[in-house]
Amino acid sequence: METLTMRLNGEEVTVQVEADALLIDVLRERLGFMGTKEACGEGECGACTVLLDGRPVTSCLVPARKAHGREVLTVEGLASGGELHPLQKAFIEHGAVQCGYCTPGMLMSAKALLDRNLHPTDEEIREAISGNLCRCTGYVKIVEAIKAASAG
Amino acid sequence: MKWEKYLVPASLDEALKTLAEYEGQARVIAGGTDLVPQLKKKERTVKCLVDVSRLAELKGIHHQDGLMRIGAGVTHQQIAASPLLRQTAAALAEGAAAVGSPQIRYMGTIGGNIVNAQPAADTAIPLLALDAEVEIASKEGVRRQPLEDLYVRPGVSKVDASAEIVVAFRFQTLHGKRGSAFARLAKRRSLSLPILNAAAVAILSKDGALFEDLRLALGPVALTPFRARKAEEALRGQPVDGESVVEALVIASEEAQPRTNPLRGSAEYRREMVKVLLGRALERAVAAAKA
Amino acid sequence: MMSKEFSFVGKRVPKLDAPEKVTGQIAYGHDMKLPRMLYGKILRSEYAHAQILNIDTSRAEALPGVRAVITAEDIPDMRIGWARDHPVLKAGKVRSVRDEIAAVAAVDEDTASEALELIKVEYEELPGVFDPEEAMKPGAPVLHGEAPNNIQEKMRQSYYHGDVEKGFSESDVVIEDRLTLPFVTHCCMGTSFILADFSPSGDLTVWSSTQMPFLYQRDLSMVLGIPASKIRVIKAPVGGAFGSKLDMYPFEPICVLLAQRTGCPVRITYTREEEFVVGPTRQPVICDVKSGAKGDGTLTARQVSMILDNGAYSSWGATTPLVMMQTISSLYRVPNVKYDVVVAYTNNPYSGAMRGYGNPQATFVVETHIDMLAHELGMDPMEFRLKNANQSGDVTGQGVKITTCGLTECIEKAAESVTWKAKRAKPDARGVGMASLIHVGGGARIYPSDGCGSTVKVDDFGKVTLISGSTDMGQGADTVMAQIVAEELGVPVANVTVVNADTDITPWDVGAHASRTTFVAGNSARLAAMDAKSQILEGAAENLGEKAEDLDMKEGKIFRKGEPEESIPFEKMVRSKHFRPDGDIVLARGWYEPPTERQDKEFRGNISAAYGFATQAVEVEVDTQTGEVTVLKIAAAHDVGRAINPMAVEGQIHGGVSMGLGYGLYEELVVEEGQVLNPNFADYALPTALDMPEIDTIIVETDDPAGPFGAKGMAEPACIPTAPAIANAVYDAVGVRIKDLPITPEKVLKALNQKKESEEEK
């Protein structure tokens, strides 16, 4: 077992983990943050995307120890002060959610984009979520929602 | 257990020592985007992982006196977004931008992409065209080796990741009448391996009319990333827009030995695409050199 | 047509469960855990066809943490699937790489996986057969003793209307072709799962990803011998379904058996690789088609002969010819039709239901030939379609009664959106193409009942609960049901909660298939809401000394008709009805059974109370050097009767178009010698956000008299015409006809080279 200390959704967390634990397993199985979804386990679908020091990573490929001393943001950390994040609101209002399984990862990729680019073009939005597969929506309303949540 | 120990050394020296202690049972991990799936699927076994992704010695994109040095721990994202590389080594920036997906590009490093030794790795092909050299650190010190000599076969490089660490890549930047470009054909626009990729470096005469020199790289058309040397030879000293280009592309398609892959296309198709993709890369490289 | 003013119908109401989903709070089956829960894993065959000589589970059983290991020896002979040709655990012989040989329950997934590796199976490999045409030849390896010719005889079907020979003899143009379609698969982002738990008294609860809770309850009972009255099926939130969860598969009874044996709850969730290798597929089709038309563009005859690869066992895939038949008989007015189909067993993965249920294949065949006929005739393919388009009031040769039909409007609007006339038949490498469809839109009577039950409960505080038989797989059925209840009852949508898919609680429904939920469950919910409204108004009338028929209710307020200014909150009336001597609560019911019939022995009959139509027009650009096809725009005009929730309708169209785009250009489950070569998202290429073109969704409303507020089913259709529309656009762009999906760059380039060669020869 190894000690892992990270800032998870703004709070410092210390947890004992197996040496070969992956970040997604620590989040889901050890800490109960079930919002992060595993849909392929090979980094090919983006469902498990979280932000590591603000950068989108597929948590199914991240050895948990890589998160030591760093900031991790999951879908559970998007809302603050009882208020949904503008992206969450936009996803609801624009019909960007169907089955919802890709939604947490999609939101995290979108957050990473808007954090560095307040005025993305449609093409930049598509590019930013091109590592997140969705089978329900054809991405159209997801792109619309991200656009709506951006500064225009 | 996928691995028993995960160590994060603070310096290159410490990393090398740690590897030595494990006597071949440890392995270097950087972004992990290739290695972790291999370990999960038990395609590889390892006792200890030595994480080099935070080593300062492996960071940075530096340019001095016409020589570019890129740390092996630099991510694809950093390469793709570097204005310096976009300007002076466009093929590499374009290749890095084509890797996997945004997430993979944020995690994966150029060093890992090379050590993983896939014959069509999207950064290997441009690095080959750029005639890059690799700095490899081991207990014995740092050695430099041409990238081209690093490959053995798909998935196997001459870098012993249980004892050595790729530190950096070096190549001459392209300025003046020099230009490069990358071209890629894949099933879809993201998250896919290439059916074929190609990189071209063009070094033109002062008037921009002739190929003073050029380098052409292709994948996957052999067991390792491939230099189309016969085509290069045929074009050296020739006009940039004549019949000789067409002939050289035919030569390239003949010297390339693509294989049929039931998922990514027949040998016949890939061979034909050598002409098209290499032609496109070369055309853009020439345009860049003239600009 | 749009004269009616609605409060909630036709509004872009956000999905009821979206807040739970954007916060990560919703618990899918994969997120569910019960105390003492074990994890189940299944060992499958290494070979596509083999005799099992011995299974040694001793080492697995001895592994610490393993609680049960079962093989066919431990259970009675159990067979599933409509043809009962599929043993749950295989004894003696394995017929595909999916075949379940043993199952393990252990304390965690890693232990269960490790146990599987410790099970030793000795096989004697048998020659396999992997091509349905080969399978039907004499001397081919036989899969099932009951079918010595490898033909699933129950699905050998022949349909006709009119006389095709006469039709062809009267034609000015007759064309014949062979078209082939690949294995593709659903790629639900959430994989299949089941969690089974027995109570101390032996009652079984399963949380499942099923789309058909009630048929699933019946199937589980039948195979396990547990009375259905002791089985409760709850459909947990699922990450997509698209037909994949329409049947019960071996892992499901296996999970129950593991729970029974261990006395612990057991959960099985598929890995992505399992979902690809073991999950159902859309079946490949080899199709010979012959079509004829007169010089003036009148369709005369259509003859289709199909060979379907059933795979090793019969699941719903084998029954899809029943849907294909409708398109072949009834898409466009065609007086003479003949359709023959044979379904052959092979050692390939077996096919299931997938969005469209055969219609994507049939529509590719029909619409490719419609386009080719138009070109043979020298007609604009759009004009040719308009000339032969189905119309409201038509009864087709198969007895399909078309009540409302917006096909003509769909063709015209889709064409207009891509500026068809300006872009067609231009010498550049860009082109336009279109394809249309017919699909059931008012249920599909394939079972003795095609109905759905609903209960509406109104509590003392004005909270309205719809308890619906319907199943929401993420498409948004719950939201549409809530809108229908809110509209009919006259309360805000925010007051309505929907409970569904729990066989202990919800009234019966046949399941989420055939694009029937909005139509059938919507009508049912509407009836229950009408009942609730009259109960409330009757109570109010008594209380106020009025006549119920003089009262009305809107926005949660009761008032005299025509005098909405003076109103009483409806919950007050509900309470006064409740809290009085001889009082009563508001508890209402609705049962809707569509007015349809089952097909007769010649496959004739009107199985749906309404039919949906659509046309998609596509603009493409072809790279003539690489053969790459880029889709620039897709205009999707869909006759949906009425869009109860336009945002949800658009969402269905976008998702369907993306699935159709994948079918057209990218997707193929590559199966060689029975092995799936690309069981991952890197090699099985569904479209990414970067691959999606501009989509213009055009909602055509025909206000169907039988639909709830005029709505017809529309969910499957969106994926159906996309691939043939793309193929037709490729022809318009560069003059090559791809008759084999997907349209890969390599196929296009090869066809271009052949075209060049044959032109040079001329």
mmCIF file of N, CA and C in Angstrom, chain C residues 465-547:
data_model
loop_
_atom_site.group_PDB
_atom_site.id
_atom_site.type_symbol
_atom_site.label_atom_id
_atom_site.label_comp_id
_atom_site.label_asym_id
_atom_site.label_seq_id
_atom_site.Cartn_x
_atom_site.Cartn_y
_atom_site.Cartn_z
ATOM 1 N N THR C 465 -47.877 11.535 -9.830
ATOM 2 C CA THR C 465 -46.934 10.474 -10.162
ATOM 3 C C THR C 465 -47.514 9.625 -11.277
ATOM 4 N N LEU C 466 -46.778 9.579 -12.380
ATOM 5 C CA LEU C 466 -47.163 8.668 -13.454
ATOM 6 C C LEU C 466 -46.369 7.379 -13.265
ATOM 7 N N ILE C 467 -47.073 6.290 -13.128
ATOM 8 C CA ILE C 467 -46.421 4.992 -13.020
ATOM 9 C C ILE C 467 -46.685 4.294 -14.348
ATOM 10 N N SER C 468 -45.627 4.235 -15.146
ATOM 11 C CA SER C 468 -45.810 3.844 -16.547
ATOM 12 C C SER C 468 -45.121 2.522 -16.831
ATOM 13 N N GLY C 469 -45.715 1.737 -17.675
ATOM 14 C CA GLY C 469 -45.083 0.494 -18.096
ATOM 15 C C GLY C 469 -43.871 0.710 -18.985
ATOM 16 N N SER C 470 -43.712 1.911 -19.481
ATOM 17 C CA SER C 470 -42.670 2.174 -20.477
ATOM 18 C C SER C 470 -41.276 2.089 -19.879
ATOM 19 N N THR C 471 -40.284 2.025 -20.753
ATOM 20 C CA THR C 471 -38.898 1.887 -20.323
ATOM 21 C C THR C 471 -38.071 3.000 -20.941
ATOM 22 N N ASP C 472 -37.447 3.799 -20.082
ATOM 23 C CA ASP C 472 -36.577 4.868 -20.581
ATOM 24 C C ASP C 472 -35.142 4.364 -20.597
ATOM 25 N N MET C 473 -34.519 4.332 -21.786
ATOM 26 C CA MET C 473 -33.122 3.889 -21.868
ATOM 27 C C MET C 473 -32.187 5.076 -22.033
ATOM 28 N N GLY C 474 -32.693 6.259 -21.785
ATOM 29 C CA GLY C 474 -31.861 7.441 -21.943
ATOM 30 C C GLY C 474 -32.380 8.339 -23.048
ATOM 31 N N GLN C 475 -33.329 7.817 -23.817
ATOM 32 C CA GLN C 475 -33.834 8.580 -24.963
ATOM 33 C C GLN C 475 -34.738 9.727 -24.534
ATOM 34 N N GLY C 476 -35.265 9.652 -23.308
ATOM 35 C CA GLY C 476 -36.095 10.754 -22.826
ATOM 36 C C GLY C 476 -37.572 10.440 -22.779
ATOM 37 N N ALA C 477 -37.927 9.148 -22.789
ATOM 38 C CA ALA C 477 -39.337 8.761 -22.758
ATOM 39 C C ALA C 477 -40.025 9.328 -21.513
ATOM 40 N N ASP C 478 -39.342 9.311 -20.391
ATOM 41 C CA ASP C 478 -39.957 9.796 -19.150
ATOM 42 C C ASP C 478 -40.425 11.242 -19.292
ATOM 43 N N THR C 479 -39.597 12.039 -19.912
ATOM 44 C CA THR C 479 -39.902 13.464 -20.052
ATOM 45 C C THR C 479 -41.112 13.659 -20.959
ATOM 46 N N VAL C 480 -41.137 12.896 -22.042
ATOM 47 C CA VAL C 480 -42.265 12.977 -22.971
ATOM 48 C C VAL C 480 -43.553 12.534 -22.272
ATOM 49 N N MET C 481 -43.471 11.471 -21.475
ATOM 50 C CA MET C 481 -44.643 11.002 -20.729
ATOM 51 C C MET C 481 -45.128 12.087 -19.759
ATOM 52 N N ALA C 482 -44.181 12.743 -19.096
ATOM 53 C CA ALA C 482 -44.536 13.795 -18.138
ATOM 54 C C ALA C 482 -45.225 14.960 -18.848
ATOM 55 N N GLN C 483 -44.736 15.276 -20.042
ATOM 56 C CA GLN C 483 -45.363 16.370 -20.794
ATOM 57 C C GLN C 483 -46.793 16.016 -21.181
ATOM 58 N N ILE C 484 -46.981 14.772 -21.578
ATOM 59 C CA ILE C 484 -48.319 14.334 -21.982
ATOM 60 C C ILE C 484 -49.272 14.396 -20.800
ATOM 61 N N VAL C 485 -48.818 13.921 -19.638
ATOM 62 C CA VAL C 485 -49.674 13.951 -18.447
ATOM 63 C C VAL C 485 -49.949 15.392 -18.031
ATOM 64 N N ALA C 486 -48.908 16.218 -18.057
ATOM 65 C CA ALA C 486 -49.077 17.617 -17.658
ATOM 66 C C ALA C 486 -50.084 18.315 -18.575
ATOM 67 N N GLU C 487 -49.971 18.034 -19.864
ATOM 68 C CA GLU C 487 -50.870 18.661 -20.835
ATOM 69 C C GLU C 487 -52.320 18.236 -20.591
ATOM 70 N N GLU C 488 -52.505 16.935 -20.453
ATOM 71 C CA GLU C 488 -53.858 16.401 -20.367
ATOM 72 C C GLU C 488 -54.510 16.769 -19.037
ATOM 73 N N LEU C 489 -53.694 16.720 -17.990
ATOM 74 C CA LEU C 489 -54.238 16.959 -16.656
ATOM 75 C C LEU C 489 -54.354 18.446 -16.370
ATOM 76 N N GLY C 490 -53.508 19.247 -17.003
ATOM 77 C CA GLY C 490 -53.537 20.677 -16.739
ATOM 78 C C GLY C 490 -52.736 21.059 -15.520
ATOM 79 N N VAL C 491 -51.585 20.423 -15.332
ATOM 80 C CA VAL C 491 -50.685 20.798 -14.238
ATOM 81 C C VAL C 491 -49.299 21.073 -14.831
ATOM 82 N N PRO C 492 -48.467 21.835 -14.128
ATOM 83 C CA PRO C 492 -47.110 22.065 -14.647
ATOM 84 C C PRO C 492 -46.301 20.766 -14.707
ATOM 85 N N VAL C 493 -45.392 20.678 -15.678
ATOM 86 C CA VAL C 493 -44.528 19.498 -15.804
ATOM 87 C C VAL C 493 -43.758 19.269 -14.504
ATOM 88 N N ALA C 494 -43.402 20.358 -13.839
ATOM 89 C CA ALA C 494 -42.616 20.245 -12.606
ATOM 90 C C ALA C 494 -43.350 19.463 -11.526
ATOM 91 N N ASN C 495 -44.666 19.376 -11.626
ATOM 92 C CA ASN C 495 -45.435 18.608 -10.631
ATOM 93 C C ASN C 495 -45.400 17.105 -10.906
ATOM 94 N N VAL C 496 -44.939 16.720 -12.104
ATOM 95 C CA VAL C 496 -45.094 15.324 -12.522
ATOM 96 C C VAL C 496 -43.798 14.546 -12.313
ATOM 97 N N THR C 497 -43.922 13.428 -11.648
ATOM 98 C CA THR C 497 -42.805 12.501 -11.479
ATOM 99 C C THR C 497 -43.157 11.231 -12.244
ATOM 100 N N VAL C 498 -42.149 10.618 -12.841
ATOM 101 C CA VAL C 498 -42.417 9.387 -13.594
ATOM 102 C C VAL C 498 -41.681 8.220 -12.936
ATOM 103 N N VAL C 499 -42.415 7.168 -12.698
ATOM 104 C CA VAL C 499 -41.834 5.932 -12.178
ATOM 105 C C VAL C 499 -42.009 4.889 -13.266
ATOM 106 N N ASN C 500 -40.925 4.197 -13.623
ATOM 107 C CA ASN C 500 -41.133 3.177 -14.645
ATOM 108 C C ASN C 500 -40.239 1.972 -14.467
ATOM 109 N N ALA C 501 -40.511 0.964 -15.279
ATOM 110 C CA ALA C 501 -39.636 -0.188 -15.427
ATOM 111 C C ALA C 501 -39.333 -0.906 -14.117
ATOM 112 N N ASP C 502 -40.372 -1.250 -13.390
ATOM 113 C CA ASP C 502 -40.239 -2.073 -12.189
ATOM 114 C C ASP C 502 -41.453 -2.994 -12.191
ATOM 115 N N THR C 503 -41.215 -4.268 -12.458
ATOM 116 C CA THR C 503 -42.367 -5.161 -12.689
ATOM 117 C C THR C 503 -43.237 -5.352 -11.452
ATOM 118 N N ASP C 504 -42.724 -5.035 -10.259
ATOM 119 C CA ASP C 504 -43.576 -5.116 -9.068
ATOM 120 C C ASP C 504 -44.507 -3.920 -8.966
ATOM 121 N N ILE C 505 -44.192 -2.862 -9.641
ATOM 122 C CA ILE C 505 -44.922 -1.608 -9.455
ATOM 123 C C ILE C 505 -45.656 -1.170 -10.711
ATOM 124 N N THR C 506 -44.971 -1.236 -11.829
ATOM 125 C CA THR C 506 -45.532 -0.619 -13.028
ATOM 126 C C THR C 506 -46.439 -1.597 -13.777
ATOM 127 N N PRO C 507 -47.491 -1.058 -14.373
ATOM 128 C CA PRO C 507 -48.369 -1.929 -15.178
ATOM 129 C C PRO C 507 -47.626 -2.467 -16.402
ATOM 130 N N TRP C 508 -48.182 -3.471 -17.014
ATOM 131 C CA TRP C 508 -47.507 -4.204 -18.089
ATOM 132 C C TRP C 508 -47.271 -3.336 -19.332
ATOM 133 N N ASP C 509 -46.177 -3.655 -19.984
ATOM 134 C CA ASP C 509 -45.873 -3.056 -21.291
ATOM 135 C C ASP C 509 -45.009 -4.074 -22.016
ATOM 136 N N VAL C 510 -45.114 -4.110 -23.332
ATOM 137 C CA VAL C 510 -44.343 -5.135 -24.047
ATOM 138 C C VAL C 510 -42.854 -4.788 -24.086
ATOM 139 N N GLY C 511 -42.514 -3.485 -23.988
ATOM 140 C CA GLY C 511 -41.094 -3.124 -23.936
ATOM 141 C C GLY C 511 -40.746 -1.995 -24.886
ATOM 142 N N ALA C 512 -39.519 -1.510 -24.729
ATOM 143 C CA ALA C 512 -39.057 -0.391 -25.550
ATOM 144 C C ALA C 512 -38.457 -0.947 -26.827
ATOM 145 N N HIS C 513 -39.277 -1.093 -27.840
ATOM 146 C CA HIS C 513 -38.793 -1.525 -29.151
ATOM 147 C C HIS C 513 -39.715 -0.933 -30.198
ATOM 148 N N ALA C 514 -39.336 -1.048 -31.448
ATOM 149 C CA ALA C 514 -40.191 -0.638 -32.565
ATOM 150 C C ALA C 514 -40.642 0.826 -32.467
ATOM 151 N N SER C 515 -39.844 1.666 -31.872
ATOM 152 C CA SER C 515 -40.159 3.101 -31.785
ATOM 153 C C SER C 515 -41.579 3.322 -31.279
ATOM 154 N N ARG C 516 -42.002 2.503 -30.299
ATOM 155 C CA ARG C 516 -43.412 2.503 -29.934
ATOM 156 C C ARG C 516 -43.722 3.269 -28.656
ATOM 157 N N THR C 517 -42.712 3.690 -27.898
ATOM 158 C CA THR C 517 -42.985 4.183 -26.552
ATOM 159 C C THR C 517 -43.809 5.467 -26.550
ATOM 160 N N THR C 518 -43.407 6.465 -27.330
ATOM 161 C CA THR C 518 -44.182 7.710 -27.334
ATOM 162 C C THR C 518 -45.619 7.433 -27.763
ATOM 163 N N PHE C 519 -45.768 6.595 -28.780
ATOM 164 C CA PHE C 519 -47.113 6.351 -29.304
ATOM 165 C C PHE C 519 -47.945 5.524 -28.326
ATOM 166 N N VAL C 520 -47.464 4.359 -27.956
ATOM 167 C CA VAL C 520 -48.285 3.438 -27.166
ATOM 168 C C VAL C 520 -48.315 3.860 -25.693
ATOM 169 N N ALA C 521 -47.145 4.038 -25.100
ATOM 170 C CA ALA C 521 -47.111 4.441 -23.686
ATOM 171 C C ALA C 521 -47.648 5.858 -23.528
ATOM 172 N N GLY C 522 -47.423 6.690 -24.550
ATOM 173 C CA GLY C 522 -47.950 8.057 -24.514
ATOM 174 C C GLY C 522 -49.468 8.054 -24.517
ATOM 175 N N ASN C 523 -50.060 7.242 -25.370
ATOM 176 C CA ASN C 523 -51.526 7.135 -25.374
ATOM 177 C C ASN C 523 -52.032 6.600 -24.040
ATOM 178 N N SER C 524 -51.300 5.634 -23.492
ATOM 179 C CA SER C 524 -51.704 5.042 -22.217
ATOM 180 C C SER C 524 -51.637 6.081 -21.094
ATOM 181 N N ALA C 525 -50.548 6.828 -21.071
ATOM 182 C CA ALA C 525 -50.384 7.871 -20.040
ATOM 183 C C ALA C 525 -51.478 8.926 -20.180
ATOM 184 N N ARG C 526 -51.798 9.217 -21.420
ATOM 185 C CA ARG C 526 -52.827 10.223 -21.669
ATOM 186 C C ARG C 526 -54.186 9.746 -21.132
ATOM 187 N N LEU C 527 -54.490 8.479 -21.366
ATOM 188 C CA LEU C 527 -55.763 7.934 -20.864
ATOM 189 C C LEU C 527 -55.807 7.996 -19.344
ATOM 190 N N ALA C 528 -54.689 7.645 -18.702
ATOM 191 C CA ALA C 528 -54.648 7.685 -17.242
ATOM 192 C C ALA C 528 -54.802 9.121 -16.745
ATOM 193 N N ALA C 529 -54.185 10.064 -17.450
ATOM 194 C CA ALA C 529 -54.282 11.469 -17.047
ATOM 195 C C ALA C 529 -55.713 11.980 -17.220
ATOM 196 N N MET C 530 -56.372 11.527 -18.288
ATOM 197 C CA MET C 530 -57.767 11.930 -18.503
ATOM 198 C C MET C 530 -58.639 11.410 -17.369
ATOM 199 N N ASP C 531 -58.360 10.169 -16.967
ATOM 200 C CA ASP C 531 -59.111 9.566 -15.868
ATOM 201 C C ASP C 531 -58.883 10.366 -14.582
ATOM 202 N N ALA C 532 -57.610 10.716 -14.333
ATOM 203 C CA ALA C 532 -57.280 11.473 -13.121
ATOM 204 C C ALA C 532 -57.984 12.832 -13.135
ATOM 205 N N LYS C 533 -57.978 13.432 -14.299
ATOM 206 C CA LYS C 533 -58.592 14.762 -14.408
ATOM 207 C C LYS C 533 -60.088 14.677 -14.100
ATOM 208 N N SER C 534 -60.730 13.645 -14.639
ATOM 209 C CA SER C 534 -62.175 13.574 -14.396
ATOM 210 C C SER C 534 -62.452 13.248 -12.927
ATOM 211 N N GLN C 535 -61.581 12.461 -12.304
ATOM 212 C CA GLN C 535 -61.756 12.210 -10.867
ATOM 213 C C GLN C 535 -61.631 13.509 -10.079
ATOM 214 N N ILE C 536 -60.657 14.321 -10.448
ATOM 215 C CA ILE C 536 -60.452 15.588 -9.715
ATOM 216 C C ILE C 536 -61.632 16.535 -9.959
ATOM 217 N N LEU C 537 -62.030 16.617 -11.226
ATOM 218 C CA LEU C 537 -63.110 17.560 -11.554
ATOM 219 C C LEU C 537 -64.441 17.111 -10.956
ATOM 220 N N GLU C 538 -64.660 15.786 -10.906
ATOM 221 C CA GLU C 538 -65.908 15.304 -10.275
ATOM 222 C C GLU C 538 -65.924 15.658 -8.790
ATOM 223 N N GLY C 539 -64.784 15.450 -8.145
ATOM 224 C CA GLY C 539 -64.677 15.814 -6.728
ATOM 225 C C GLY C 539 -64.920 17.299 -6.535
ATOM 226 N N ALA C 540 -64.326 18.077 -7.408
ATOM 227 C CA ALA C 540 -64.463 19.527 -7.314
ATOM 228 C C ALA C 540 -65.904 19.945 -7.557
ATOM 229 N N ALA C 541 -66.536 19.301 -8.510
ATOM 230 C CA ALA C 541 -67.923 19.636 -8.842
ATOM 231 C C ALA C 541 -68.823 19.401 -7.630
ATOM 232 N N GLU C 542 -68.639 18.252 -6.980
ATOM 233 C CA GLU C 542 -69.440 17.950 -5.782
ATOM 234 C C GLU C 542 -69.205 19.005 -4.715
ATOM 235 N N ASN C 543 -67.925 19.311 -4.532
ATOM 236 C CA ASN C 543 -67.538 20.249 -3.494
ATOM 237 C C ASN C 543 -68.096 21.654 -3.769
ATOM 238 N N LEU C 544 -68.089 22.029 -5.024
ATOM 239 C CA LEU C 544 -68.472 23.403 -5.370
ATOM 240 C C LEU C 544 -69.930 23.521 -5.801
ATOM 241 N N GLY C 545 -70.602 22.378 -5.867
ATOM 242 C CA GLY C 545 -71.985 22.400 -6.323
ATOM 243 C C GLY C 545 -72.094 22.764 -7.790
ATOM 244 N N GLU C 546 -71.107 22.290 -8.558
ATOM 245 C CA GLU C 546 -71.139 22.551 -10.004
ATOM 246 C C GLU C 546 -71.279 21.227 -10.741
ATOM 247 N N LYS C 547 -71.430 21.290 -12.061
ATOM 248 C CA LYS C 547 -71.371 20.083 -12.863
ATOM 249 C C LYS C 547 -69.919 19.899 -13.341
#
